[in-house]
């Protein structure tokens, strides 16, 4: 990693992407209801926010906007470790700034109506600890596999509508797990509201599942779903996972 | 079919695709309600899950995730019979594994609230047997025609957004038949929950309609909608129906 | 127009497209409710059915599935008059066959619950005759302009996602006018249920608005939105408006 | 700016785009409700109308349909100032004509049910003035950044599905701010209903936020997210921001 304008642009890109993700994805304040209409809105909003972020920042920094994605990108060898560290720190700073901005913009009434807190979803009480880890790990795996497919050379010709596909993939995951664990699939989005309020115990379970997925999935992808010619090919190390 | 890494990758691709299809498509447990909000969520979720599966596994195995699609692919001559058999067995194994995993991840409360069972939809009581066969056959025909159009050489330049189109095609079919027969359009998805619980009689009707469509539609497509030059062209046999 | 296999394929394509349009677009039987959930479902279903039909039949016959579109295509000079006549007759036959099939597939209970009839929407009682004509004419104009943009040489590079765009255009029009006039924008879809049941008077107003749009819009497009070089260019007459 | 047919076509394109935007986007008259179903419909309708307008007028005038977008386009130097003035005046005329047409087409009953007026949304009473400015500025910034990404040379290969992406970006913003400030993000759409009815004070706050975003965002984009080679390149001045 060389500290030049491009490195700054990428880091600032991840900062902006994560800031947008927090503010736009949580602004309606409907994330915590359990009826059909609210699940529809929060799932569509989460997915379409992901699409928006990828559309705007896709060719600037890769628009990971998710520490799990940056970790997977590093395991694949597409970015070096120091770049991954930079990405993750910019994402966490962006999430913190975004959450702070969001609380300034929302009226008190909306903040008070969000239980347990704005952008924070409690897992269903009847879920066991193992089930919480399992569901978050499964859903994050789906997300990481979507990124694996995006990064794969075999989909290189089909990138035009990929932001829409990733956005609707997030929506599908959110439909599936939204009423169970909240389906955040994003350590930054899970961690930041917890720092302000929150229940550390279930958050650790969710984080565990998410990070587990980001480590296991790239290895499965490389072992089972990548033809051998990838192993002979020398992958350029210093390019964004775009 | 040669037993090499590519064959394994394809089979394991179909296994993963069908596993994902079952878990992601049924996790919300809303498949059986009949009000507008639940129909919206289950239809969108079913379609977007299809899109997700095609996005991830599309260039690995073709992402059929449906025995009917593999049968149609074989009738067209795009894959040989032994490959079709492999695909179908991997799909059934994947569906069984996925359904088992799903039952482990869902809390007891959600499982008990799903009537008659998780991911199982009873046809409307006022439908006659012939109507059940007819509706499933019609909807599966629409799905198979979508795949025919995808595989056709004439759409070869327009593959970028095809996963989105197929996903929304599934959503449209699910809107149409979701409250009538459940509109599964997928023998693996219909069969597996029935093995765990279920009503064998209506399931046989649904399966009959689905398989009828997968056999009849490719012939109609070849007779009526394919220009003659296709008959002269030698179609490579051993390529995935991608 | 030469009576060969290609002419038959196109005519049979329009027949199939319109049949699919009627059955898939009307099967849920929710077209006539006025609450938010039903408007959402019927609008999404109408648009996604349009997308499905264009995906399947797009490169076979152009997938007009709408007499207004064929008339506009003829006014532009893309198809000769006898081909337009063939398209319109195949569309009307397809719509009749589709509606007949639909009535066989739906249980009596669903048919009885559809007021005034399956797939038939009464305009809002408080609309004046002029308003009915105006709204149908405006919405059909939007649809025809969407087709004009699709056919324009300037969008020739951007056809991959065009079926999705046209589908969501139909959804947008249906959101706008669904509770006012039903927003069918399609003479075949308006006429056929009326032959079975129906109120001839308001149907004539809707038809009038739709056909007015299909005649006026192509002229506006050619006068105001087409650069002069189009007039010098010789347009091939015998190609589908794809 | 030379007064020839191309200039007229662009101006008339913006006129038509904004007219369509007003009529199609406001016709359902559901913009002002606060329950989940209405928010879903109004947000989807607003986004899909944006997509429709971009699909039809995209290659005619760039389909800004928003004074903020034209201002940003001018700040980037893609259009000269007199062209920007022409665009903004055509947009305002189009919005006025569209709103007038809309009031003729809607039955009295629907107009009376729209509080405070058709297509006009009052900001939530519990929002402070600064919060209104902040939210409108933030959401309009997201929209302008979406346009920045669209115009950027780096996304030049990925324009096929861009109308869908921009449409869903508008939907995401409308989900986020629809129940807070109405999330119009468009001075023409905010101003015109106010001329007919309306509350000048909150409208000025919304306008302020929107125009602030259209001035600040292009500078941020050029400073932080544009690689240096853009400064050396001579940007052609007289081309539409397509």
mmCIF file of N, CA and C in Angstrom, chain A residues 20 51-61 63 160 163 242, chain D residues 54 69 72-73 76 78 140-163 165-166 169 217-218 220-222 225-227 229-230 241-242:
data_model
loop_
_atom_site.group_PDB
_atom_site.id
_atom_site.type_symbol
_atom_site.label_atom_id
_atom_site.label_comp_id
_atom_site.label_asym_id
_atom_site.label_seq_id
_atom_site.Cartn_x
_atom_site.Cartn_y
_atom_site.Cartn_z
ATOM 1 N N UNK A 20 -23.181 6.484 4.181
ATOM 2 C CA UNK A 20 -24.439 6.439 3.433
ATOM 3 C C UNK A 20 -25.272 5.239 3.849
ATOM 4 N N UNK A 51 -27.617 -1.348 -3.049
ATOM 5 C CA UNK A 51 -27.473 -1.083 -4.484
ATOM 6 C C UNK A 51 -26.996 0.348 -4.728
ATOM 7 N N UNK A 52 -27.598 1.301 -3.992
ATOM 8 C CA UNK A 52 -27.215 2.706 -4.143
ATOM 9 C C UNK A 52 -25.743 2.898 -3.823
ATOM 10 N N UNK A 53 -25.305 2.327 -2.721
ATOM 11 C CA UNK A 53 -23.907 2.469 -2.305
ATOM 12 C C UNK A 53 -22.970 1.861 -3.347
ATOM 13 N N UNK A 54 -23.346 0.688 -3.885
ATOM 14 C CA UNK A 54 -22.490 0.063 -4.895
ATOM 15 C C UNK A 54 -22.496 0.862 -6.191
ATOM 16 N N UNK A 55 -23.654 1.455 -6.529
ATOM 17 C CA UNK A 55 -23.707 2.268 -7.752
ATOM 18 C C UNK A 55 -22.790 3.481 -7.638
ATOM 19 N N UNK A 56 -22.814 4.136 -6.470
ATOM 20 C CA UNK A 56 -22.045 5.381 -6.326
ATOM 21 C C UNK A 56 -20.560 5.094 -6.121
ATOM 22 N N UNK A 57 -20.232 4.168 -5.212
ATOM 23 C CA UNK A 57 -18.828 3.975 -4.830
ATOM 24 C C UNK A 57 -18.174 2.760 -5.484
ATOM 25 N N UNK A 58 -18.937 2.065 -6.354
ATOM 26 C CA UNK A 58 -18.418 0.819 -6.932
ATOM 27 C C UNK A 58 -17.064 0.958 -7.589
ATOM 28 N N UNK A 59 -16.879 1.991 -8.412
ATOM 29 C CA UNK A 59 -15.607 2.085 -9.130
ATOM 30 C C UNK A 59 -14.623 2.991 -8.400
ATOM 31 N N UNK A 60 -14.981 3.458 -7.204
ATOM 32 C CA UNK A 60 -14.045 4.260 -6.418
ATOM 33 C C UNK A 60 -13.241 3.351 -5.483
ATOM 34 N N UNK A 61 -13.966 2.566 -4.669
ATOM 35 C CA UNK A 61 -13.250 1.725 -3.700
ATOM 36 C C UNK A 61 -13.697 0.270 -3.767
ATOM 37 N N UNK A 63 -16.742 -0.439 -3.052
ATOM 38 C CA UNK A 63 -17.998 -0.344 -2.301
ATOM 39 C C UNK A 63 -18.271 -1.560 -1.435
ATOM 40 N N UNK A 160 -22.808 -5.274 -15.643
ATOM 41 C CA UNK A 160 -23.646 -4.088 -15.767
ATOM 42 C C UNK A 160 -24.725 -4.034 -14.685
ATOM 43 N N UNK A 163 -24.888 -4.486 -9.551
ATOM 44 C CA UNK A 163 -25.298 -3.761 -8.345
ATOM 45 C C UNK A 163 -26.751 -4.060 -8.010
ATOM 46 N N UNK A 242 -13.337 -5.089 -7.266
ATOM 47 C CA UNK A 242 -14.477 -4.398 -7.883
ATOM 48 C C UNK A 242 -15.291 -5.390 -8.695
ATOM 49 N N UNK D 54 -36.332 8.398 -17.302
ATOM 50 C CA UNK D 54 -34.970 8.237 -17.818
ATOM 51 C C UNK D 54 -34.939 7.290 -19.007
ATOM 52 N N UNK D 69 -30.263 18.585 -10.643
ATOM 53 C CA UNK D 69 -29.388 17.797 -11.492
ATOM 54 C C UNK D 69 -28.788 18.670 -12.589
ATOM 55 N N UNK D 72 -26.040 20.754 -11.040
ATOM 56 C CA UNK D 72 -24.827 19.954 -10.838
ATOM 57 C C UNK D 72 -24.123 19.692 -12.160
ATOM 58 N N UNK D 73 -24.917 19.444 -13.199
ATOM 59 C CA UNK D 73 -24.360 19.175 -14.530
ATOM 60 C C UNK D 73 -23.590 20.391 -15.035
ATOM 61 N N UNK D 76 -20.256 20.792 -13.094
ATOM 62 C CA UNK D 76 -19.252 19.888 -13.647
ATOM 63 C C UNK D 76 -18.701 20.396 -14.977
ATOM 64 N N UNK D 78 -20.380 20.110 -17.858
ATOM 65 C CA UNK D 78 -20.851 19.295 -18.976
ATOM 66 C C UNK D 78 -21.820 20.073 -19.872
ATOM 67 N N UNK D 140 -30.979 14.655 -1.194
ATOM 68 C CA UNK D 140 -30.651 15.177 -2.525
ATOM 69 C C UNK D 140 -29.183 14.913 -2.851
ATOM 70 N N UNK D 141 -28.311 14.945 -1.836
ATOM 71 C CA UNK D 141 -26.900 14.621 -2.064
ATOM 72 C C UNK D 141 -26.749 13.202 -2.601
ATOM 73 N N UNK D 142 -27.496 12.268 -2.021
ATOM 74 C CA UNK D 142 -27.424 10.889 -2.496
ATOM 75 C C UNK D 142 -27.833 10.834 -3.963
ATOM 76 N N UNK D 143 -28.924 11.536 -4.299
ATOM 77 C CA UNK D 143 -29.375 11.556 -5.695
ATOM 78 C C UNK D 143 -28.310 12.154 -6.606
ATOM 79 N N UNK D 144 -27.730 13.282 -6.188
ATOM 80 C CA UNK D 144 -26.720 13.937 -7.034
ATOM 81 C C UNK D 144 -25.484 13.047 -7.161
ATOM 82 N N UNK D 145 -25.099 12.359 -6.077
ATOM 83 C CA UNK D 145 -23.960 11.449 -6.181
ATOM 84 C C UNK D 145 -24.251 10.306 -7.146
ATOM 85 N N UNK D 146 -25.505 9.839 -7.158
ATOM 86 C CA UNK D 146 -25.884 8.829 -8.140
ATOM 87 C C UNK D 146 -25.675 9.341 -9.558
ATOM 88 N N UNK D 147 -26.063 10.615 -9.803
ATOM 89 C CA UNK D 147 -25.840 11.205 -11.125
ATOM 90 C C UNK D 147 -24.349 11.398 -11.399
ATOM 91 N N UNK D 148 -23.571 11.809 -10.371
ATOM 92 C CA UNK D 148 -22.112 11.955 -10.546
ATOM 93 C C UNK D 148 -21.512 10.639 -11.014
ATOM 94 N N UNK D 149 -21.919 9.531 -10.358
ATOM 95 C CA UNK D 149 -21.389 8.222 -10.729
ATOM 96 C C UNK D 149 -21.801 7.862 -12.148
ATOM 97 N N UNK D 150 -23.050 8.201 -12.511
ATOM 98 C CA UNK D 150 -23.540 7.914 -13.868
ATOM 99 C C UNK D 150 -22.708 8.669 -14.901
ATOM 100 N N UNK D 151 -22.407 9.952 -14.621
ATOM 101 C CA UNK D 151 -21.686 10.786 -15.586
ATOM 102 C C UNK D 151 -20.197 10.462 -15.638
ATOM 103 N N UNK D 152 -19.674 9.809 -14.592
ATOM 104 C CA UNK D 152 -18.235 9.600 -14.494
ATOM 105 C C UNK D 152 -17.751 8.700 -15.623
ATOM 106 N N UNK D 153 -16.589 9.055 -16.185
ATOM 107 C CA UNK D 153 -16.067 8.232 -17.282
ATOM 108 C C UNK D 153 -15.834 6.789 -16.861
ATOM 109 N N UNK D 154 -15.572 6.578 -15.566
ATOM 110 C CA UNK D 154 -15.274 5.226 -15.132
ATOM 111 C C UNK D 154 -16.465 4.285 -15.206
ATOM 112 N N UNK D 155 -17.697 4.828 -15.235
ATOM 113 C CA UNK D 155 -18.861 3.947 -15.367
ATOM 114 C C UNK D 155 -19.363 3.909 -16.801
ATOM 115 N N UNK D 156 -18.524 4.364 -17.724
ATOM 116 C CA UNK D 156 -18.959 4.462 -19.117
ATOM 117 C C UNK D 156 -19.355 3.142 -19.744
ATOM 118 N N UNK D 157 -18.790 2.029 -19.241
ATOM 119 C CA UNK D 157 -19.144 0.740 -19.822
ATOM 120 C C UNK D 157 -20.416 0.159 -19.214
ATOM 121 N N UNK D 158 -20.891 0.763 -18.130
ATOM 122 C CA UNK D 158 -21.986 0.146 -17.381
ATOM 123 C C UNK D 158 -23.217 1.038 -17.392
ATOM 124 N N UNK D 159 -23.758 1.287 -18.576
ATOM 125 C CA UNK D 159 -24.899 2.199 -18.661
ATOM 126 C C UNK D 159 -26.201 1.478 -18.976
ATOM 127 N N UNK D 160 -26.161 0.187 -19.236
ATOM 128 C CA UNK D 160 -27.384 -0.471 -19.684
ATOM 129 C C UNK D 160 -28.484 -0.431 -18.622
ATOM 130 N N UNK D 161 -28.122 -0.810 -17.392
ATOM 131 C CA UNK D 161 -29.143 -0.884 -16.348
ATOM 132 C C UNK D 161 -29.168 0.365 -15.488
ATOM 133 N N UNK D 162 -28.549 1.446 -15.963
ATOM 134 C CA UNK D 162 -28.400 2.602 -15.086
ATOM 135 C C UNK D 162 -29.733 3.273 -14.779
ATOM 136 N N UNK D 163 -30.696 3.191 -15.694
ATOM 137 C CA UNK D 163 -31.990 3.791 -15.388
ATOM 138 C C UNK D 163 -32.680 3.040 -14.254
ATOM 139 N N UNK D 165 -31.086 1.430 -11.872
ATOM 140 C CA UNK D 165 -30.377 1.759 -10.636
ATOM 141 C C UNK D 165 -30.790 3.127 -10.095
ATOM 142 N N UNK D 166 -30.900 4.127 -10.988
ATOM 143 C CA UNK D 166 -31.298 5.447 -10.517
ATOM 144 C C UNK D 166 -32.734 5.428 -9.983
ATOM 145 N N UNK D 169 -32.588 3.914 -6.629
ATOM 146 C CA UNK D 169 -31.951 4.869 -5.715
ATOM 147 C C UNK D 169 -33.001 5.862 -5.203
ATOM 148 N N UNK D 217 -22.190 18.929 -3.579
ATOM 149 C CA UNK D 217 -21.793 17.564 -3.943
ATOM 150 C C UNK D 217 -20.836 17.516 -5.142
ATOM 151 N N UNK D 218 -21.096 18.261 -6.244
ATOM 152 C CA UNK D 218 -20.138 18.169 -7.363
ATOM 153 C C UNK D 218 -18.720 18.548 -6.962
ATOM 154 N N UNK D 220 -17.325 18.168 -3.889
ATOM 155 C CA UNK D 220 -16.775 17.034 -3.140
ATOM 156 C C UNK D 220 -16.355 15.926 -4.097
ATOM 157 N N UNK D 221 -17.226 15.631 -5.047
ATOM 158 C CA UNK D 221 -16.923 14.553 -6.008
ATOM 159 C C UNK D 221 -15.635 14.839 -6.759
ATOM 160 N N UNK D 222 -15.482 16.086 -7.213
ATOM 161 C CA UNK D 222 -14.292 16.407 -7.995
ATOM 162 C C UNK D 222 -13.034 16.399 -7.140
ATOM 163 N N UNK D 225 -13.203 12.233 -5.089
ATOM 164 C CA UNK D 225 -13.477 10.967 -5.747
ATOM 165 C C UNK D 225 -13.078 10.927 -7.217
ATOM 166 N N UNK D 226 -12.400 11.977 -7.712
ATOM 167 C CA UNK D 226 -11.999 11.975 -9.115
ATOM 168 C C UNK D 226 -10.478 11.901 -9.218
ATOM 169 N N UNK D 227 -9.948 10.873 -9.879
ATOM 170 C CA UNK D 227 -8.483 10.805 -10.022
ATOM 171 C C UNK D 227 -7.966 12.001 -10.814
ATOM 172 N N UNK D 229 -6.205 12.458 -13.389
ATOM 173 C CA UNK D 229 -6.164 12.540 -14.847
ATOM 174 C C UNK D 229 -7.355 13.290 -15.411
ATOM 175 N N UNK D 230 -8.420 13.423 -14.606
ATOM 176 C CA UNK D 230 -9.560 14.193 -15.085
ATOM 177 C C UNK D 230 -9.192 15.657 -15.289
ATOM 178 N N UNK D 241 -25.531 15.752 -20.346
ATOM 179 C CA UNK D 241 -25.099 14.892 -19.239
ATOM 180 C C UNK D 241 -25.868 13.594 -19.321
ATOM 181 N N UNK D 242 -25.506 12.769 -20.260
ATOM 182 C CA UNK D 242 -26.296 11.554 -20.456
ATOM 183 C C UNK D 242 -25.662 10.402 -19.712
#
